[in-house]
Structure formats: C-alpha cells, structure tokens
C-alpha cells in the first residue's frame, strides 16, 4: 500500500489547489472607461422573492407587516461576490403599472417574477447589480394597509434597506429565514412619482446603507402635493388614493382610510400632525437634515400633478445641508426622463455613471460635471453650474392703475378690486385688457429682448377684504405666439411604434421600449407661474388668522417654480384673482378683494443680462385672446 501514498498525496494536493481556483471561476464586476461592463448573464440571473419584516402593524392583525421583495441578481452573486442593490419600491405593480407602457410584474409557477417592469433589471444586472422591485406595504403581495406617505409607507421601505444590512429579518415563502449574504449592503432607491416619493421618505430617516436616491417627479411634502398655503386641491384625496392602490377587499383597510379622512383637515386646509407625518423636509418621521444619501433629482416645471415646489423646496433644503446632488429640470408634464425626446441614451448613461460612482466607488468624473441639466425649449437643453441659474437676480414688477406692469410703483392710494369667485385659469387670462369682476390683470409692453425666468417668483400683495378670508391666485403669463412643449396633450409626448433597447432580454422580459417625440403647439398665451394662498394662512399654515374686515394686510407667498424664456416682442402679464377652479375643488368665498397697487408687486428671478429697463409704457390698450383653451388635468392616478 505504501506505493499508493505518493499518488494519493498528489491527488489531494491537486484538489486542494483546484478548489479555490474553481470557486473564483466566473465573471467579476468589470469597469472600463469609467463604467461597469455587461459581463453577467441576464438569462441565468437568480430570480427569487422574500418577505421582509417591518416594524409596523398597519392592518392591526396582531403581527408585524411583511414587505414583499422581488429580487433579480447575477447568478455568481453570493458570499464570494457581493453586489450593490438598486431598489424601486412602488404601490403600482398590479394596478396602473410602471413606465410609459404601464408594465406590470409577471410571475412564474413558483411565485418568482419573470418580467420586471422598466429597464433597470435588463441593464444593470448584467453589470453586476441586484435589482429589487418592492411592493409598498398594503399593495400587491405585501401585508398591511397603505397610509399615503405616512408611517407604514416609510418604515416598510426602510426595513428593506435594514435587511440588506443585517438589521431586519426576512423570510421565504415557506417561512424559513432569508439572509442577504449576496450584497455589499450599499443600495440606491429610484422611481417616478410615488416610487420616488418613497425614496425621498426613506432617505429622510437617515437609514444607513442607502447611499443614493434618484427621485423622479417625486413628492417631498404631501401637504404641498394636496395644498397650497391653505388652499385645498382635492378633498379626501389620501383615502381615495389608498383605496386605489390597495387591491385587497375594501373592508380590510377601511378603518385606516376613515382615520385619514378624519385627520386630514380638509375643512380648514391647515397643516397639522397628519401632514407633518408626511413631510420629508421637516416632518415627524424624518427630515432633510438626516439625509445621508446623495440625491439625483429629476422633475419638470410643468408637472401639475406632483407640482414642482415639491422638488424646489427639497433641492434647496439639500443644498443648505451640503448633500451631494445633481438635477435635471424638464418642461414636460409628469414624464420620466427615459421618455424625454432625444435624451434617452443620455439618461441611461448618466444614471449608469451615477450608480457606478455612488454604489461601487468608480471614479468617472460625474461629480465634477455641471450640476444641472435644464430644458430650454421643446428639444433644447443646457448645462449649468446649479439650479436655479446662478446668475438669476430678483426684479420686482409692479402693477399700475392703467393696467400696466413695470418697475415703478403705482401712485399712492391707487387700488384695483375683484371678487373671490371660482374661476378657471382660461377665463382668468382671457381679455386681459378688459375688466372682469373675478380678476385684475396687468401687462408689460413688448419685451425688447429674450428674458429668462429661472427659479421661484414671489407674490407680495397688500389687500383688504370685506370678509374674514379669501383665496388668492397669482399668475405670470406670457402673451405671444411661440412653439412650446404641449404638456397638456399626452403630458408632452407622443409614443411611437419604433423601439430601442437598453440592456439584455429574455423571452419573458425584453429590454426594448417605444420611442417618443415631444408634442409641440403654437399657442397665443402660456401661464408660466402659478401660486395660490388662503389669506387667513398668510402668517401660518397651522394657525389661521382672519384678516380684519376693511383693514389692509400684507399677503406674501411663493408661486410654483419655473424655468422659462419670455421671447423678445412678447408681453408679460400678472393676473391676480380669487379661487382657481382649474386646480382647486374649493368654492369661492365671495369676498370682495381690494388690492393696494402701490404696496403690491411680484418678485421674479430673471437671469442677469436681460434687463427690463427699456420696456415701453404703452400697455394699457393691450387685449389678450378672448379665451385660451386650457383643458383640466386628467385624473391624478393616471399620471403615476
């Protein structure tokens, strides 16, 4: 037997050397030209699902809610190859779907997803990422009840990040524990609308392991989503949306919806504890000061669903705290940057480099580039150091008794009056040279040059009422024919039949999506900036103070932000009115409003180099179109 010992020793040594070498065989995350490369098989990727235990029991069934997490990751990922994670948490996977083509999850017989909506899985899994499609609590295959931006929404998503970092439990369908031993723990959250809102919310908790977020058309304050300075956009909206996204029998979460209706303060429009729980700038569950993640914001200035003050206030708060950040500002309605005409390849590459940098530490220079990409026309974009334009300076425009709008204040004692009646936006801007009982209007002469607004105008009015309060609307309007993004039609895009592809495909899940083109329209007028306030909320959103009848008082508030160029030869108008029935369900108060013209103005951030000093004085005879058709928005849920 002794003559066999050398042979056995040789075999043993061969096996000992070969085993670790075989374990290392297979692709590893590869970086070339500052980008991870598609070296992993999408077809062979692991597709699985787990249920992460949250810290809430939102449906009051006596057990902590579990969050359904659908996972796709490279086959090679595991203890020997840990990968970062991209998370899209959504309430829409089994109702309205995701993306321009309304994709929904498709499952196999084992309950695993074979078709993941959107291109994130097709593109990033081959490059060494895991992609998680998470069902928000109370929706699709998760437990619980949706509470529309509140505790369950926020802590359900946070639990997923905690699980990826070993701080929460998860279970497979058979009840056995599931550990995320295949990840580095570094994660990103991305998504449009409610999905991006959840990214903002979870980031505001300061959870460790969430390295970056990409909120697209996302809410930062649910109060701002449904209120403007005390003016209510829609009544009982939170309970309606909760019922829409919840596909369980209605009775299961009726108590939660009833509580929302009781607590939302629709009768006053005031900010209260209900809205503070749903405020990610300075709320009860988290705030901008706790954000650890970098933030890549995408929003459009004509989004009248998730109105753009949701991004501008969030962006400002992040800037004050020095959060690493980047921004794209578009001119469409509620549209994903994947569907900005001519920008799809740019978007995918920018997002790719952003994730590579923040999740894998790739030095690709993305943080050295201009911070802001801004759309300046239907198909034109510029880059600049920041947003708003760094050279923007505020210029006060002042109304006069002759209907003009300029730089000089009106004579002392000059006034203009109107009644707070419910009036749609089209009527507000029609015939601006003609008196109307429900509004007053003031216009410049033809502009001597192009004039770019970049940022958030401020209405600064002094008013007298004959009742305790009134709703006020302030509109900045551009009068003049021009080709503009027609964001009212198809939200600004038309979907074509031709496709392009980003990532790898299987028979069940292709990486190809239909191209789009921008809708363009020539209109005689465009409402550029809008702002609303309930006068009794002029000093506080939470503690209303009626204005004593017959007494002038200062009412100052910010409109929605914009980035827009008034063309040479056009006229700029300021319209002041009562209740805007296009965007609010409130009735008018019937109050008579007297505007002190000498003590009123609108402050507009114009880019330096485009002064108004030579604007002619011949404004009073200008008459706008008799009516400009501005259709009401589509139902809110369709925009998600």
XYZ file of C-alpha atoms in Angstrom, residues 132-554:
423
model
C -35.258 44.780 -6.201
C -38.883 45.530 -7.087
C -40.552 46.122 -3.726
C -44.315 46.111 -3.179
C -45.166 49.009 -0.891
C -46.981 47.904 2.261
C -50.677 47.437 1.627
C -50.230 46.805 -2.103
C -49.734 43.868 -4.476
C -48.251 40.957 -2.439
C -47.196 42.844 0.701
C -49.087 42.832 4.004
C -50.652 45.835 5.648
C -52.532 48.943 4.601
C -51.235 51.897 2.589
C -51.243 55.128 4.558
C -50.202 57.518 1.777
C -46.811 58.811 2.786
C -47.160 58.007 6.465
C -45.557 55.632 8.919
C -46.277 52.323 7.153
C -45.115 53.641 3.775
C -41.861 54.986 5.165
C -40.875 52.252 7.597
C -41.730 49.452 5.177
C -39.150 50.731 2.703
C -36.630 51.419 5.451
C -36.935 47.808 6.628
C -35.757 46.584 3.211
C -32.583 48.679 3.461
C -32.115 47.434 7.014
C -32.459 43.799 5.870
C -29.797 44.308 3.205
C -27.500 45.392 6.024
C -28.397 42.648 8.501
C -30.600 44.805 10.733
C -34.007 43.295 9.884
C -35.421 39.825 9.343
C -36.786 38.315 6.156
C -38.455 35.029 5.316
C -39.020 32.897 2.274
C -42.476 31.715 1.267
C -42.035 28.521 3.318
C -41.238 30.547 6.442
C -37.505 29.832 6.538
C -35.193 32.772 7.284
C -33.644 34.600 4.327
C -30.367 36.475 4.577
C -28.905 38.901 2.050
C -25.419 37.369 2.041
C -25.005 38.313 -1.617
C -24.913 42.091 -1.204
C -22.444 44.727 -0.117
C -25.309 46.411 1.722
C -24.942 49.522 -0.410
C -28.223 50.413 -2.039
C -29.963 53.014 -4.173
C -33.645 53.849 -4.401
C -35.114 55.120 -7.655
C -38.544 55.710 -9.092
C -41.063 58.111 -10.560
C -43.919 59.732 -8.672
C -44.976 57.621 -5.668
C -41.898 55.405 -6.166
C -39.588 58.422 -5.994
C -41.587 59.771 -3.065
C -40.771 56.600 -1.122
C -37.092 57.145 -1.962
C -37.269 60.670 -0.505
C -39.105 59.383 2.565
C -36.674 56.570 3.354
C -33.648 58.809 2.772
C -35.104 61.353 5.219
C -34.948 58.740 8.008
C -31.157 58.728 7.693
C -31.051 54.941 7.305
C -27.510 53.601 6.932
C -26.709 51.727 3.742
C -28.881 53.862 1.457
C -26.081 55.502 -0.498
C -28.050 57.390 -3.129
C -31.581 58.106 -4.322
C -32.981 59.161 -7.697
C -36.420 60.719 -7.057
C -38.229 61.428 -10.341
C -41.299 63.693 -10.229
C -41.447 62.886 -6.529
C -43.230 64.331 -3.521
C -41.201 65.804 -0.665
C -44.227 67.081 1.269
C -47.673 65.539 0.921
C -49.121 68.812 2.185
C -47.619 70.556 -0.843
C -48.949 67.766 -3.013
C -52.524 68.424 -1.860
C -52.386 72.003 -0.535
C -51.014 75.410 -1.372
C -50.817 77.736 1.612
C -54.201 76.605 2.942
C -55.900 76.152 -0.441
C -57.137 72.560 -0.864
C -56.598 70.979 -4.274
C -58.753 67.847 -3.733
C -60.910 66.656 -0.858
C -60.321 63.258 0.828
C -57.561 62.537 -1.658
C -55.389 60.427 0.652
C -58.150 57.926 1.371
C -59.101 57.799 -2.321
C -55.521 57.039 -3.382
C -55.112 54.465 -0.592
C -58.180 52.633 -1.864
C -56.953 52.823 -5.449
C -53.559 51.227 -4.798
C -54.881 48.598 -2.355
C -56.217 45.555 -4.203
C -57.354 43.762 -1.030
C -61.065 43.627 -0.196
C -62.196 47.142 0.749
C -63.193 46.188 4.276
C -59.645 45.220 5.248
C -58.295 48.780 5.366
C -61.495 50.819 5.661
C -60.633 51.853 9.224
C -57.306 53.236 8.048
C -58.986 55.243 5.291
C -61.627 56.531 7.697
C -58.850 57.716 10.006
C -57.218 59.568 7.109
C -60.462 61.372 6.309
C -60.879 62.323 9.965
C -57.323 63.621 10.344
C -56.537 65.303 7.016
C -58.065 68.668 7.955
C -59.861 69.199 4.660
C -62.327 71.513 6.396
C -59.594 74.075 7.043
C -56.738 73.304 4.646
C -54.317 73.810 7.533
C -51.051 71.981 8.177
C -51.456 69.567 11.109
C -49.937 66.389 12.570
C -51.353 64.322 9.691
C -49.295 66.319 7.189
C -46.265 66.590 9.486
C -46.022 62.789 9.442
C -45.932 63.028 5.652
C -43.383 65.841 5.401
C -39.847 64.757 4.479
C -38.271 68.208 4.702
C -39.021 68.757 8.385
C -41.519 66.129 9.474
C -42.206 63.707 12.288
C -40.609 60.613 10.694
C -37.553 62.255 9.160
C -36.237 65.393 7.538
C -33.657 66.721 5.118
C -31.078 67.181 7.883
C -30.892 63.389 8.321
C -30.252 62.549 4.664
C -27.056 60.509 4.258
C -27.625 59.579 0.619
C -26.584 61.570 -2.407
C -29.578 62.757 -4.421
C -30.152 62.925 -8.194
C -33.385 64.907 -8.646
C -35.424 64.854 -11.860
C -38.559 66.963 -12.204
C -40.437 69.028 -14.758
C -41.613 72.593 -14.277
C -44.979 71.905 -15.925
C -45.839 68.953 -13.702
C -49.245 69.944 -12.338
C -49.670 66.547 -10.666
C -46.626 66.460 -8.379
C -46.225 70.203 -8.565
C -42.663 71.460 -8.917
C -42.478 73.119 -5.492
C -42.011 69.557 -4.260
C -38.614 69.409 -5.942
C -37.531 73.043 -5.487
C -38.023 73.076 -1.712
C -36.354 69.647 -1.371
C -33.461 70.785 -3.570
C -32.966 73.952 -1.512
C -33.015 72.001 1.757
C -30.430 69.537 0.455
C -28.235 72.395 -0.771
C -28.294 74.112 2.637
C -27.028 70.887 4.185
C -24.333 70.248 1.576
C -25.829 66.958 0.343
C -24.043 65.735 -2.831
C -26.611 66.219 -5.575
C -27.443 66.528 -9.255
C -30.578 67.704 -11.081
C -32.420 67.538 -14.395
C -35.186 70.123 -14.920
C -37.530 69.461 -17.861
C -40.538 71.193 -19.432
C -42.920 68.243 -19.781
C -45.781 67.227 -17.520
C -45.441 64.128 -15.305
C -42.919 62.335 -17.557
C -39.944 60.050 -16.817
C -36.569 61.222 -18.224
C -36.376 57.899 -20.086
C -39.123 59.452 -22.243
C -37.616 62.902 -22.798
C -37.159 63.140 -26.573
C -33.542 62.840 -27.622
C -32.363 62.244 -24.045
C -32.898 58.514 -23.539
C -29.316 57.469 -24.240
C -28.003 60.417 -22.229
C -30.267 59.495 -19.321
C -29.273 55.832 -19.252
C -25.567 56.682 -19.431
C -25.838 59.393 -16.762
C -27.769 57.103 -14.432
C -25.239 54.333 -15.099
C -22.295 56.525 -14.140
C -24.188 57.880 -11.112
C -24.826 54.391 -9.720
C -21.307 53.214 -10.564
C -19.865 56.154 -8.663
C -22.058 56.012 -5.557
C -22.509 52.252 -5.203
C -19.174 50.953 -6.470
C -16.843 53.902 -5.989
C -15.965 54.206 -9.676
C -14.056 57.400 -10.418
C -15.814 58.547 -13.562
C -15.937 62.302 -13.050
C -19.695 62.589 -12.724
C -19.447 64.808 -9.658
C -17.097 67.179 -11.479
C -19.610 67.924 -14.231
C -22.136 70.795 -14.191
C -24.742 70.001 -11.556
C -27.829 70.925 -13.585
C -29.260 69.958 -16.979
C -32.108 72.296 -17.944
C -34.546 72.050 -20.834
C -34.898 75.446 -22.530
C -37.191 74.506 -25.420
C -39.021 71.558 -26.973
C -35.764 69.786 -27.899
C -33.042 72.051 -26.476
C -31.101 71.570 -23.252
C -28.286 73.414 -21.493
C -25.991 72.521 -18.613
C -25.196 74.960 -15.846
C -23.387 75.072 -12.540
C -26.559 74.792 -10.454
C -30.292 75.379 -10.454
C -31.832 77.925 -10.422
C -29.472 79.699 -12.795
C -26.656 81.006 -10.574
C -26.846 84.474 -12.138
C -30.579 84.900 -11.582
C -31.477 88.085 -9.678
C -34.864 89.155 -8.354
C -36.659 92.011 -10.084
C -39.887 93.451 -8.626
C -42.622 94.002 -11.204
C -45.273 96.452 -10.065
C -48.897 96.819 -11.212
C -50.288 100.255 -12.054
C -53.784 101.728 -12.195
C -53.755 101.868 -16.005
C -53.274 98.108 -16.270
C -49.542 98.330 -16.835
C -46.786 96.261 -15.288
C -43.333 97.765 -14.859
C -40.624 98.797 -12.478
C -42.183 101.925 -10.953
C -44.734 101.663 -8.137
C -48.258 102.945 -8.659
C -49.349 106.245 -7.198
C -50.173 106.138 -3.507
C -53.822 105.318 -2.947
C -54.296 103.530 -6.295
C -56.356 100.358 -5.946
C -57.937 97.595 -8.018
C -60.783 95.313 -6.946
C -62.291 91.935 -7.758
C -64.449 89.260 -6.145
C -63.305 85.828 -4.972
C -65.375 83.597 -7.227
C -64.411 80.150 -8.501
C -62.938 80.797 -11.946
C -60.938 78.589 -14.261
C -57.488 79.544 -15.441
C -58.520 80.109 -19.056
C -61.064 82.734 -18.003
C -58.561 84.366 -15.702
C -56.145 85.134 -18.555
C -58.708 85.912 -21.280
C -59.132 89.527 -22.450
C -56.529 90.862 -20.051
C -57.180 94.403 -21.253
C -60.836 94.169 -20.286
C -62.174 94.447 -16.747
C -63.652 91.293 -15.238
C -65.353 91.019 -11.847
C -63.312 87.951 -10.826
C -59.800 89.162 -11.581
C -57.441 92.054 -12.270
C -54.672 91.923 -14.883
C -51.562 93.969 -15.663
C -49.227 93.724 -18.681
C -45.868 94.998 -19.858
C -45.256 96.318 -23.305
C -43.435 94.185 -25.898
C -40.208 92.876 -24.391
C -37.101 94.323 -26.057
C -35.176 91.059 -25.729
C -35.463 87.474 -24.571
C -35.926 87.319 -20.820
C -35.298 84.103 -18.873
C -37.029 83.341 -15.591
C -35.171 80.762 -13.501
C -36.411 79.948 -10.014
C -39.444 80.802 -7.899
C -41.359 84.096 -8.187
C -42.856 85.658 -5.060
C -46.201 87.451 -4.938
C -46.142 90.334 -2.447
C -49.603 91.866 -2.185
C -51.385 94.228 0.163
C -55.118 93.505 0.230
C -58.307 94.481 2.015
C -61.296 92.120 2.335
C -64.913 92.544 3.341
C -64.937 89.006 4.789
C -62.501 87.188 7.110
C -60.679 85.431 4.289
C -60.339 84.896 0.562
C -58.430 82.600 -1.698
C -55.933 84.394 -3.935
C -54.374 83.257 -7.211
C -51.324 84.846 -8.827
C -50.434 84.001 -12.430
C -47.473 85.092 -14.550
C -48.452 84.829 -18.212
C -46.529 85.035 -21.483
C -48.621 86.565 -24.277
C -47.250 85.887 -27.751
C -47.279 83.095 -30.315
C -44.477 80.581 -29.908
C -43.770 76.885 -30.339
C -43.862 75.443 -26.841
C -43.883 71.970 -25.300
C -47.546 70.970 -25.416
C -47.568 69.366 -21.979
C -51.370 69.344 -21.857
C -51.529 66.770 -24.674
C -50.175 63.353 -23.696
C -48.240 65.109 -20.913
C -45.976 66.457 -23.657
C -45.049 63.275 -25.541
C -46.399 61.021 -28.278
C -45.391 57.365 -28.204
C -44.126 55.893 -31.487
C -44.123 52.283 -32.688
C -40.337 52.126 -33.178
C -38.348 50.775 -30.236
C -34.822 50.958 -28.918
C -33.192 48.659 -26.384
C -31.166 49.226 -23.236
C -29.895 46.027 -21.673
C -30.332 42.310 -22.256
C -33.589 40.476 -22.877
C -35.267 37.129 -22.327
C -38.396 35.798 -23.966
C -40.312 36.870 -20.852
C -38.677 40.267 -20.276
C -37.312 42.344 -23.124
C -35.207 45.461 -22.751
C -36.869 47.343 -25.608
C -39.199 50.311 -25.284
C -41.077 52.513 -27.690
C -39.511 55.812 -28.637
C -41.295 59.100 -28.087
C -41.394 62.561 -29.631
C -42.185 65.853 -27.959
C -45.613 67.356 -28.553
C -45.259 70.959 -29.687
C -48.005 73.550 -30.066
C -48.212 77.179 -31.078
C -50.392 78.989 -28.562
C -51.070 82.711 -28.116
C -50.520 82.553 -24.372
C -48.804 80.430 -21.759
C -49.286 80.509 -17.990
C -45.699 80.403 -16.783
C -46.003 80.530 -12.993
C -48.924 79.845 -10.659
C -49.419 80.440 -6.963
C -52.322 80.144 -4.511
C -52.977 81.128 -0.897
C -55.815 81.309 1.603
C -55.414 84.794 3.112
C -56.039 83.530 6.658
C -52.918 81.344 6.267
C -50.698 84.292 5.318
C -48.725 84.106 8.583
C -49.009 80.409 9.447
C -50.062 77.208 7.721
C -51.150 75.650 11.008
C -52.688 78.582 12.899
C -55.024 80.610 10.659
C -55.632 84.288 11.396
C -58.563 86.002 9.649
C -57.824 89.421 8.181
C -59.967 92.027 9.974
C -62.627 93.214 7.537
C -61.879 96.577 5.992
C -58.223 96.507 7.021
C -55.305 96.231 4.609
C -52.855 93.422 5.302
C -49.717 92.045 3.695
